[in-house]
Short mmCIF file of C-alpha atoms and ligand atoms in Angstrom, two decimals:
data_model
loop_
_atom_site.label_atom_id
_atom_site.label_comp_id
_atom_site.label_asym_id
_atom_site.label_seq_id
_atom_site.Cartn_x
_atom_site.Cartn_y
_atom_site.Cartn_z
CA MET J 1 -10.64 82.74 36.55
CA ASP J 2 -12.09 80.01 35.47
CA THR J 3 -14.57 79.64 38.49
CA PHE J 4 -14.55 83.93 38.97
CA ASP J 5 -18.37 85.59 38.68
CA TRP J 6 -17.79 87.70 36.08
CA LYS J 7 -22.02 88.28 34.82
CA ASN J 8 -22.04 89.91 38.46
CA LEU J 9 -18.94 92.05 38.65
CA SER J 10 -19.80 95.43 40.39
CA PHE J 11 -18.34 98.99 40.01
CA GLY J 12 -15.66 97.97 42.63
CA TYR J 13 -11.81 97.44 43.34
CA VAL J 14 -10.82 93.90 42.49
CA LYS J 15 -7.11 92.76 43.33
CA THR J 16 -4.76 92.08 39.78
CA ASP J 17 -1.63 91.01 39.70
CA TYR J 18 0.27 94.37 38.79
CA ASN J 19 0.05 97.70 38.54
CA VAL J 20 3.03 100.43 36.32
CA ARG J 21 4.82 103.65 38.22
CA THR J 22 6.91 106.00 37.41
CA TYR J 23 8.32 109.58 38.80
CA HIS J 24 8.80 112.79 37.28
CA ARG J 25 11.80 114.37 39.07
CA ASN J 26 14.49 117.18 38.12
CA GLY J 27 12.04 117.63 35.15
CA GLN J 28 11.97 114.27 33.58
CA TRP J 29 9.51 110.74 34.23
CA GLY J 30 11.56 107.51 34.64
CA GLU J 31 11.73 103.97 33.64
CA LEU J 32 8.29 102.81 33.88
CA GLU J 33 8.42 100.45 37.26
CA ILE J 34 6.21 96.76 36.90
CA SER J 35 4.99 96.46 40.87
CA SER J 36 2.58 94.18 42.38
CA SER J 37 1.74 96.68 45.57
CA GLU J 38 -1.29 98.42 45.68
CA TYR J 39 0.00 100.79 48.03
CA ILE J 40 2.47 103.61 47.52
CA ASN J 41 5.31 105.11 49.73
CA LEU J 42 4.57 108.37 50.51
CA HIS J 43 5.31 111.87 51.91
CA ILE J 44 3.36 113.46 54.42
CA ALA J 45 3.97 116.88 53.31
CA ALA J 46 2.99 115.79 49.78
CA THR J 47 1.30 118.32 47.43
CA CYS J 48 -1.39 115.73 46.79
CA LEU J 49 -2.49 115.55 49.50
CA HIS J 50 -2.60 118.38 51.56
CA TYR J 51 -3.31 120.71 48.06
CA GLY J 52 -5.33 118.56 45.36
CA GLN J 53 -3.10 117.95 43.04
CA GLU J 54 -4.54 114.65 42.16
CA ALA J 55 -5.67 113.74 39.19
CA PHE J 56 -6.70 110.73 37.84
CA GLU J 57 -8.69 108.64 34.69
CA GLY J 58 -10.80 105.66 33.33
CA LEU J 59 -10.69 104.09 30.52
CA LYS J 60 -11.91 100.12 29.59
CA ALA J 61 -10.67 96.95 27.58
CA PHE J 62 -13.07 94.63 26.04
CA LYS J 63 -12.11 90.65 25.06
CA GLY J 64 -13.73 89.86 22.40
CA LYS J 65 -15.29 86.88 20.87
CA ASP J 66 -12.15 86.52 18.79
CA ASN J 67 -10.39 86.77 21.67
CA LYS J 68 -8.46 89.67 20.94
CA ILE J 69 -8.19 92.79 23.56
CA ARG J 70 -9.40 96.29 22.54
CA VAL J 71 -8.68 99.57 24.51
CA PHE J 72 -10.73 102.14 23.86
CA ARG J 73 -9.70 105.65 23.06
CA SER J 74 -6.30 105.79 25.18
CA ASP J 75 -5.12 108.96 22.88
CA SER J 76 -7.82 111.20 24.56
CA ASN J 77 -7.84 110.21 27.83
CA ALA J 78 -3.97 110.94 27.26
CA LYS J 79 -5.05 114.38 26.09
CA ARG J 80 -7.51 114.58 28.60
CA MET J 81 -4.59 114.72 31.08
CA PHE J 82 -2.14 116.29 29.66
CA ASP J 83 -4.39 119.34 29.98
CA THR J 84 -5.75 118.42 33.47
CA ALA J 85 -2.23 118.67 33.98
CA GLU J 86 -1.52 121.37 33.07
CA GLY J 87 -5.17 123.29 34.52
CA ILE J 88 -3.60 122.34 38.39
CA GLU J 89 0.25 122.94 37.02
CA MET J 90 1.44 119.18 37.48
CA ALA J 91 3.88 117.85 35.20
CA SER J 92 1.90 116.37 32.34
CA VAL J 93 2.22 112.72 31.18
CA PRO J 94 3.55 112.40 27.67
CA GLY J 95 1.06 110.33 24.68
CA ASP J 96 3.07 108.08 24.57
CA LEU J 97 4.58 107.13 27.77
CA PHE J 98 0.04 107.09 29.07
CA LYS J 99 -0.16 104.94 25.86
CA LYS J 100 2.81 102.56 27.31
CA ALA J 101 1.78 102.71 30.63
CA VAL J 102 -1.75 101.67 30.01
CA HIS J 103 -0.98 98.69 27.31
CA LYS J 104 1.20 97.61 30.07
CA ALA J 105 -1.17 96.92 33.01
CA VAL J 106 -3.44 95.78 30.77
CA SER J 107 -1.26 93.09 29.18
CA LEU J 108 0.52 92.18 32.95
CA ASN J 109 -3.66 91.75 34.36
CA THR J 110 -4.73 89.88 31.15
CA LYS J 111 -6.62 87.02 33.26
CA TYR J 112 -8.48 90.08 34.89
CA ILE J 113 -10.11 91.12 31.23
CA PRO J 114 -14.10 89.49 31.90
CA PRO J 115 -14.76 87.26 28.95
CA TYR J 116 -16.89 88.17 25.52
CA GLY J 117 -20.66 88.75 26.69
CA HIS J 118 -20.41 88.97 30.42
CA GLY J 119 -21.61 92.48 30.23
CA ALA J 120 -18.00 93.23 32.53
CA SER J 121 -15.11 94.45 31.18
CA LEU J 122 -11.12 95.91 32.40
CA TYR J 123 -11.66 99.57 34.14
CA ILE J 124 -8.34 101.38 33.64
CA ARG J 125 -7.62 103.95 35.55
CA PRO J 126 -4.50 105.37 35.08
CA LEU J 127 -3.81 108.11 38.64
CA LEU J 128 -1.44 111.15 38.70
CA ILE J 129 -0.78 112.48 41.46
CA GLY J 130 1.64 115.80 43.29
CA SER J 131 4.07 113.43 45.60
CA GLY J 132 7.01 116.45 45.78
CA ALA J 133 6.75 117.88 49.91
CA GLU J 134 5.66 121.17 50.27
CA VAL J 135 3.95 122.60 53.01
CA GLY J 136 3.82 126.39 50.89
CA VAL J 137 0.64 125.93 48.53
CA LYS J 138 2.35 125.58 45.40
CA PRO J 139 3.01 123.19 42.90
CA ALA J 140 4.96 119.98 44.09
CA LYS J 141 8.87 119.04 42.41
CA GLU J 142 8.05 115.81 42.24
CA TYR J 143 5.06 113.72 40.41
CA LEU J 144 3.52 109.69 40.91
CA PHE J 145 1.74 108.60 38.16
CA ILE J 146 0.45 105.39 37.86
CA VAL J 147 -1.87 103.27 36.18
CA PHE J 148 -3.83 100.07 37.43
CA VAL J 149 -6.67 98.28 36.07
CA THR J 150 -9.31 96.53 37.83
CA PRO J 151 -12.17 94.38 36.09
CA VAL J 152 -15.88 95.72 36.64
CA GLY J 153 -19.22 95.51 35.40
CA THR J 154 -21.86 98.30 34.91
CA TYR J 155 -21.35 101.96 36.77
CA PHE J 156 -25.26 101.49 37.97
CA LYS J 157 -26.35 98.31 39.65
CA ASP J 158 -28.52 97.76 36.75
CA GLY J 159 -26.84 97.90 33.46
CA PHE J 160 -28.75 99.14 30.71
CA LYS J 161 -31.63 100.11 32.21
CA PRO J 162 -33.04 102.99 33.00
CA VAL J 163 -32.75 105.24 36.43
CA ASP J 164 -34.78 107.32 38.12
CA ILE J 165 -32.42 111.27 39.06
CA MET J 166 -33.23 114.73 41.05
CA VAL J 167 -32.40 117.75 40.29
CA CYS J 168 -28.83 119.33 42.94
CA ARG J 169 -29.07 122.30 43.02
CA GLY J 170 -28.04 123.53 46.92
CA PHE J 171 -24.25 121.62 45.40
CA ASP J 172 -21.74 123.23 42.69
CA ARG J 173 -19.78 119.59 41.68
CA ALA J 174 -17.36 122.41 40.14
CA ALA J 175 -17.33 126.55 39.80
CA PRO J 176 -17.75 128.75 36.99
CA LEU J 177 -14.35 129.22 35.69
CA GLY J 178 -12.48 126.37 38.48
CA THR J 179 -11.72 122.80 37.89
CA GLY J 180 -15.14 121.06 36.32
CA CYS J 181 -13.25 120.23 33.00
CA TYR J 182 -10.33 118.90 34.33
CA LYS J 183 -10.76 115.34 35.68
CA VAL J 184 -9.49 116.07 39.56
CA GLY J 185 -10.19 114.30 43.00
CA GLY J 186 -11.62 118.06 44.16
CA ASN J 187 -14.39 117.99 41.87
CA TYR J 188 -15.85 114.17 43.46
CA ALA J 189 -15.17 115.47 46.88
CA ALA J 190 -17.04 118.63 45.70
CA SER J 191 -19.75 115.66 44.56
CA LEU J 192 -20.18 113.90 47.36
CA ALA J 193 -22.99 115.40 49.66
CA SER J 194 -25.37 115.69 46.68
CA LEU J 195 -24.44 112.20 45.60
CA GLU J 196 -25.58 111.07 49.23
CA LEU J 197 -28.49 113.13 49.37
CA ALA J 198 -29.53 111.75 46.13
CA HIS J 199 -28.92 107.73 46.87
CA HIS J 200 -30.96 108.41 50.43
CA LYS J 201 -33.87 109.65 48.59
CA GLY J 202 -33.26 106.81 46.74
CA PHE J 203 -31.99 108.37 42.90
CA SER J 204 -29.24 106.74 40.98
CA THR J 205 -28.02 109.76 40.79
CA ALA J 206 -27.69 114.00 41.10
CA LEU J 207 -28.54 116.11 38.17
CA TYR J 208 -26.39 119.42 38.64
CA LEU J 209 -27.27 122.85 36.40
CA ASP J 210 -24.99 124.88 35.93
CA PRO J 211 -23.23 127.15 38.98
CA LYS J 212 -23.28 130.25 37.81
CA GLU J 213 -27.23 131.22 36.97
CA LYS J 214 -28.55 127.51 37.38
CA LYS J 215 -30.89 128.11 34.51
CA TYR J 216 -28.73 124.97 31.97
CA ILE J 217 -27.60 121.23 31.91
CA ASP J 218 -24.26 120.51 33.17
CA GLU J 219 -24.19 116.46 33.92
CA ALA J 220 -25.17 113.70 35.45
CA GLY J 221 -23.27 112.89 38.70
CA PRO J 222 -19.99 111.03 37.27
CA ALA J 223 -20.77 111.15 33.57
CA ASN J 224 -22.20 113.67 30.41
CA PHE J 225 -25.93 114.35 29.57
CA PHE J 226 -28.25 113.83 26.63
CA GLY J 227 -31.07 114.34 25.28
CA ILE J 228 -33.11 112.84 22.12
CA ARG J 229 -35.56 115.19 19.97
CA ASP J 230 -36.62 115.05 16.92
CA ASN J 231 -33.94 113.41 15.29
CA THR J 232 -31.41 115.98 16.63
CA TYR J 233 -28.90 114.17 19.92
CA ILE J 234 -28.82 116.74 21.90
CA THR J 235 -25.31 117.64 25.10
CA PRO J 236 -25.01 119.94 27.43
CA GLU J 237 -21.80 122.67 26.35
CA SER J 238 -20.21 124.75 29.58
CA LYS J 239 -16.79 125.18 31.21
CA SER J 240 -17.71 123.40 34.46
CA ILE J 241 -18.27 120.42 32.48
CA LEU J 242 -15.53 116.83 31.85
CA PRO J 243 -15.44 116.69 28.01
CA SER J 244 -16.47 113.22 27.74
CA ILE J 245 -14.50 110.61 25.79
CA THR J 246 -18.10 107.97 25.37
CA ASN J 247 -20.26 111.07 24.26
CA MET J 248 -17.52 113.09 21.85
CA SER J 249 -18.56 109.12 20.40
CA LEU J 250 -21.49 108.77 20.42
CA GLN J 251 -21.82 112.52 18.94
CA GLN J 252 -19.64 111.13 15.56
CA LEU J 253 -22.16 108.19 15.85
CA ALA J 254 -25.52 109.83 15.68
CA LYS J 255 -24.59 111.84 12.83
CA ASP J 256 -23.65 108.48 11.56
CA MET J 257 -27.13 107.40 12.49
CA GLY J 258 -28.10 109.70 9.92
CA MET J 259 -29.12 112.14 13.84
CA LYS J 260 -28.21 115.87 13.88
CA VAL J 261 -26.11 116.83 16.46
CA GLU J 262 -26.09 120.12 18.85
CA ARG J 263 -23.45 120.63 21.66
CA ARG J 264 -24.76 123.91 23.24
CA PRO J 265 -26.05 125.71 26.74
CA VAL J 266 -29.14 123.22 27.64
CA LEU J 267 -32.03 125.13 28.80
CA PHE J 268 -32.62 123.08 32.23
CA GLU J 269 -37.10 123.77 30.60
CA GLU J 270 -36.28 121.82 27.33
CA LEU J 271 -36.12 118.47 29.64
CA SER J 272 -39.72 118.45 29.12
CA SER J 273 -39.66 118.23 25.24
CA PHE J 274 -37.21 115.20 25.29
CA GLU J 275 -38.02 111.45 24.18
CA GLU J 276 -35.50 110.40 25.49
CA VAL J 277 -32.38 111.76 27.65
CA GLY J 278 -29.34 109.41 29.10
CA ALA J 279 -26.36 109.65 30.53
CA CYS J 280 -22.64 108.77 29.28
CA GLY J 281 -19.23 107.85 30.03
CA THR J 282 -16.78 105.24 30.41
CA ALA J 283 -18.27 103.98 33.67
CA ALA J 284 -22.16 104.65 32.98
CA VAL J 285 -21.47 103.86 28.96
CA ILE J 286 -25.16 104.73 28.16
CA THR J 287 -27.62 105.18 31.31
CA PRO J 288 -31.02 105.40 30.08
CA ILE J 289 -32.81 108.34 32.39
CA ARG J 290 -36.59 106.93 33.33
CA LYS J 291 -36.92 109.76 35.34
CA ILE J 292 -36.22 113.18 36.86
CA VAL J 293 -37.35 115.01 39.96
CA ASP J 294 -36.87 118.33 40.68
CA PRO J 295 -37.53 119.06 44.56
CA ASP J 296 -37.48 121.87 45.11
CA THR J 297 -40.65 122.66 42.08
CA ASN J 298 -41.69 119.24 43.19
CA LYS J 299 -42.10 119.22 39.56
CA ILE J 300 -41.46 114.53 37.66
CA TYR J 301 -39.60 114.74 33.98
CA GLU J 302 -40.35 111.41 32.56
CA PHE J 303 -38.73 109.82 28.90
CA CYS J 304 -39.88 107.43 27.42
CA CYS J 305 -40.25 104.01 26.93
CA ASP J 306 -42.43 102.95 29.86
CA GLY J 307 -38.89 101.99 32.07
CA LYS J 308 -37.48 100.04 28.69
CA PRO J 309 -34.72 101.93 27.48
CA GLY J 310 -35.51 104.52 24.73
CA PRO J 311 -34.87 103.04 20.46
CA VAL J 312 -31.91 105.85 20.12
CA SER J 313 -30.16 105.12 23.47
CA THR J 314 -30.89 101.83 22.36
CA ARG J 315 -29.14 102.26 19.06
CA LEU J 316 -26.43 104.36 20.00
CA TYR J 317 -25.51 101.57 23.27
CA ASN J 318 -26.30 98.60 20.66
CA LYS J 319 -23.31 100.59 18.46
CA LEU J 320 -21.10 101.49 20.99
CA MET J 321 -20.81 98.02 22.66
CA ALA J 322 -20.40 96.43 19.13
CA ILE J 323 -16.85 98.65 18.38
CA GLN J 324 -15.62 98.58 21.58
CA ASN J 325 -16.33 94.26 21.68
CA GLY J 326 -14.95 94.71 17.88
CA ASP J 327 -17.93 93.18 16.56
CA GLU J 328 -18.18 96.21 14.21
CA SER J 329 -15.76 97.34 12.12
CA ASP J 330 -13.74 100.23 13.94
CA PRO J 331 -14.02 103.47 11.30
CA TYR J 332 -12.40 105.68 13.22
CA GLY J 333 -9.20 104.07 14.71
CA TRP J 334 -10.74 104.04 18.33
CA VAL J 335 -9.86 100.24 19.54
CA GLU J 336 -5.98 99.50 20.07
CA PHE J 337 -4.86 96.26 20.21
CA VAL J 338 -3.10 95.23 23.43
CA ASP J 339 -0.61 92.20 22.80
N1 PLP U 401 -18.53 113.26 33.56
C1 PLP U 401 -17.43 112.75 35.11
C2 PLP U 401 -17.56 114.19 35.89
C3 PLP U 401 -17.08 111.54 34.36
O1 PLP U 401 -16.63 111.56 35.99
C4 PLP U 401 -16.99 110.96 33.65
C5 PLP U 401 -16.21 110.13 33.52
O2 PLP U 401 -15.03 109.79 33.53
C6 PLP U 401 -17.75 111.60 32.23
C7 PLP U 401 -18.55 112.54 32.15
C8 PLP U 401 -17.46 110.77 31.49
O3 PLP U 401 -16.07 110.40 30.66
P1 PLP U 401 -15.87 109.76 29.33
O4 PLP U 401 -17.02 109.16 28.61
O5 PLP U 401 -14.23 110.64 28.85
O6 PLP U 401 -15.52 108.32 31.17
C1 COI U 402 -15.85 106.80 34.28
O1 COI U 402 -16.67 106.99 33.57
O2 COI U 402 -14.15 106.70 33.79
C2 COI U 402 -15.64 108.04 36.03
O3 COI U 402 -14.51 108.41 35.67
C3 COI U 402 -16.66 107.33 36.65
C4 COI U 402 -15.86 107.68 37.46
C5 COI U 402 -16.49 106.07 38.42
C6 COI U 402 -15.61 108.43 38.61
#
């Protein structure tokens, strides 16, 4: 891998050597198997294909200056996948199996972990699907859990550079009491048309408002939203957004920096009062937002600072990256070492 162009990695799929898999059959999980195939053999009536019994996770591993491999907060992803599985009636993956599978998939593919200092990482994608055959609308009796990995660069192509996004009122990615708080494929299918529309119009992503009243801010594409005002980190609380592990981490880091943190419904009208706004997530890390365009009202909301990331977003970004890379201490035990 010495000749690999780590600096120009995009957020895409690169083949690695191995993935790990296990089936849930007759009420229990089997042994974790190592596979070198990128394919699965699936029944044509598997519930994941017909009734959307599909969940996934996203987390990252980093190589430090000390060459140690660090996985960020896999226990939180395990918990979220557990909740998601219960939410759509799938067999849930116990936390210790989830962690074992994640660590195994990383340790089998260490040569694909980008070296320190390239702004890249190893993206880890746990996947849980209903593999059992059903034709009636009901949960499968068999499930497949896979973890694969792939080296990635930043999600938005310019990395830590402000992007422009577009309000999409004509679409909802999730229903008010639907599956927005779970990481299921159906939410992403529901978001594709609006994301394509936003991209087609030259925007990086779509800003979704709450699906019930369209009064509050929900999420920014595949990432949570935050705003900074008067030394306060403000982020939406909503039943239709995914509880972001990055966002929870940033809320803690903001508190440590002496900021106030508010997690509450955020009125769309408040946008004009924010000094800085950003999108945050595993893939997006922090992506500062320069401009939010609202095509329905022709309003444009602009934020700090002349196309550069704002000072608070920059401090939060640097702190998070420093913990993930091992450059700074990890007071909350977020980092797990992989042998
Ligand atoms: N919101 C959505 C819809 C996402 O797809 C993601 C990505 O996982 C996030 C938020 C951010 O969550 P996390 O920080 O746990 O990656
Ligand atoms: C993540 O940030 O891990 C995501 O899942 C976002 C997207 C690639 C779906």
